[in-house]
C-alpha positions in Angstrom: -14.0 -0.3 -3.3 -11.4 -0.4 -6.4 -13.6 0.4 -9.1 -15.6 3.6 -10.0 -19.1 2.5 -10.4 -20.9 0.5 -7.4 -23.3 -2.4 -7.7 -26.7 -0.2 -8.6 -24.7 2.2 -11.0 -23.7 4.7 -7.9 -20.3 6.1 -8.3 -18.0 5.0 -5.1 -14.9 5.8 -4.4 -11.6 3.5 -5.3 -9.4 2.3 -2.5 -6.9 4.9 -3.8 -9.4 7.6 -3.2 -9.9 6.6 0.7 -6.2 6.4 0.9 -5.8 9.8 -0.3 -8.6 11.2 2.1 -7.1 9.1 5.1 -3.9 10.3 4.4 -4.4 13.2 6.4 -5.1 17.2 5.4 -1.7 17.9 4.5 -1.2 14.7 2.0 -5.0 15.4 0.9 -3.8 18.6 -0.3 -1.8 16.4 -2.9 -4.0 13.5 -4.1 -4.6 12.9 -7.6 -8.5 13.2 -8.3 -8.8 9.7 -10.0 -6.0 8.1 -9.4 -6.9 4.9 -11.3 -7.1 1.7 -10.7 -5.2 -0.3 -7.6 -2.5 -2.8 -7.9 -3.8 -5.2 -6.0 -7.6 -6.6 -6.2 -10.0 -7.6 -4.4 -9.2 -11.6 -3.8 -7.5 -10.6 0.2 -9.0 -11.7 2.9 -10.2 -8.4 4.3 -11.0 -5.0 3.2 -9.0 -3.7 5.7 -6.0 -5.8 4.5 -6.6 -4.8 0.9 -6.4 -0.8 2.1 -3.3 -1.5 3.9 -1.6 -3.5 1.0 -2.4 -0.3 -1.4 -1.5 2.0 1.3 1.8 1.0 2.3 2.4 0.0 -1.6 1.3 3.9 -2.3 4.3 4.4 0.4 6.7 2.2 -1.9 6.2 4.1 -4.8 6.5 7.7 -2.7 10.0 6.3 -2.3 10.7 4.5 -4.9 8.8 4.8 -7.9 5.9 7.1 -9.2 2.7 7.2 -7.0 -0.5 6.8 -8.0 -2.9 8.6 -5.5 -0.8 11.4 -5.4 1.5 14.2 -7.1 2.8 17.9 -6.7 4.9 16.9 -4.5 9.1 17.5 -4.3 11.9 14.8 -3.5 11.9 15.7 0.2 7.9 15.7 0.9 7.7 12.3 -1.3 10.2 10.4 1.2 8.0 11.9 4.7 5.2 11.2 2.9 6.0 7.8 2.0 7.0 7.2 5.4 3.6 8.4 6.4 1.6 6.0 4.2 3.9 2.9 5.6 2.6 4.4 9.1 -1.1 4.7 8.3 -1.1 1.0 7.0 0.7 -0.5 10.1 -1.3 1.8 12.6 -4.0 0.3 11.2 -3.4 -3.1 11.8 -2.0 -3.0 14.6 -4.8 -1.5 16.1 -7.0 -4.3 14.2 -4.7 -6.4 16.4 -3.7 -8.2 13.0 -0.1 -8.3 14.2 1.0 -11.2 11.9 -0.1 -8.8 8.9 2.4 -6.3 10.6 5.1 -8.3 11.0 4.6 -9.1 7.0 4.3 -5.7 6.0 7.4 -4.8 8.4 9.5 -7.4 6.7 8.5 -6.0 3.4 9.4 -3.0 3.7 12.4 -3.5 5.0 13.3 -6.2 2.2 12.4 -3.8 -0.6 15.0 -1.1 0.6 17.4 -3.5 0.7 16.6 -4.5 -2.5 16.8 -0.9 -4.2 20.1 -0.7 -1.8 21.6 -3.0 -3.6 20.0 -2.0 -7.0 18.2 -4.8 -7.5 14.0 -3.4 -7.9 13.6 -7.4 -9.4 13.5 -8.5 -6.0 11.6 -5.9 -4.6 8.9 -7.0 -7.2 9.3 -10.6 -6.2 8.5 -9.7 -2.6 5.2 -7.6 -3.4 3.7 -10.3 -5.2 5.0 -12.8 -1.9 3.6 -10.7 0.6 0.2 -10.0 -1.5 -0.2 -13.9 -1.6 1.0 -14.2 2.1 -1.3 -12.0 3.2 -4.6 -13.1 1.3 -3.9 -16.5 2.3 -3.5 -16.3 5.8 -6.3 -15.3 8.4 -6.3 -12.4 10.4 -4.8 -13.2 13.7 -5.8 -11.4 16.8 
């Protein structure tokens, strides 16, 4: 989960680490040992959302910003692999059948390159911390 010790003082890996070991071999090849802590915590209704939420985030900041789970990587492989992460966390809930956390996400993404379009990251900002709330407060729907 997102913190480095477990409950009985075992070391477990953060949701940054599984997203940088489901990312595939050829991102794997690029994640940052400890990559800290993730933005968003624990409070969503699912695990599965909270991985997403950091995934495609992770994916934001390949295109946008610096990642976290990641590095060692030029301009070119940071925009694919950016794309990839966005992929991972919507394959995964689509397959979950969560397809009103999809059609968040979707909206998000798409909002966010709009925003740094028009040079405006505020918004972009704005609609992370929307989207986190939208999605912890709302069921899964399958």
């Amino acid at each position: 989960r997102a913190h480095a010790r477990g409950r009985e003082g075992v070391a477990s890996v953060s949701i940054l680490g599984e997203l940088g070991a489901a990312a595939g071999p050829a991102l794997a090849a690029h994640a940052v040992p400890d990559p800290g802590p993730a933005r968003f915590d624990g409070n969503l209704l699912t695990s599965e959302r909270l991985f997403v939420l950091e995934a495609v985030y992770e994916g934001y900041l390949m295109h946008y910003g610096t990642p976290r789970a990641f590095s060692g990587m030029d301009d070119d492989l940071r925009l694919l692999a950016g794309d990839a992460l966005y992929a991972l966390g919507l394959e995964r809930l689509a397959v979950a059948g969560d397809l009103e956390a999809v059609a968040e996400l979707s909206d998000l993404i798409s909002d966010c390159a709009r925003a740094h379009a028009e040079d405006r990251p505020e918004l972009a900002e704005a609609r992370w911390e929307e989207s986190a709330r939208t999605l912890s407060s709302s069921p899964p729907r399958r």
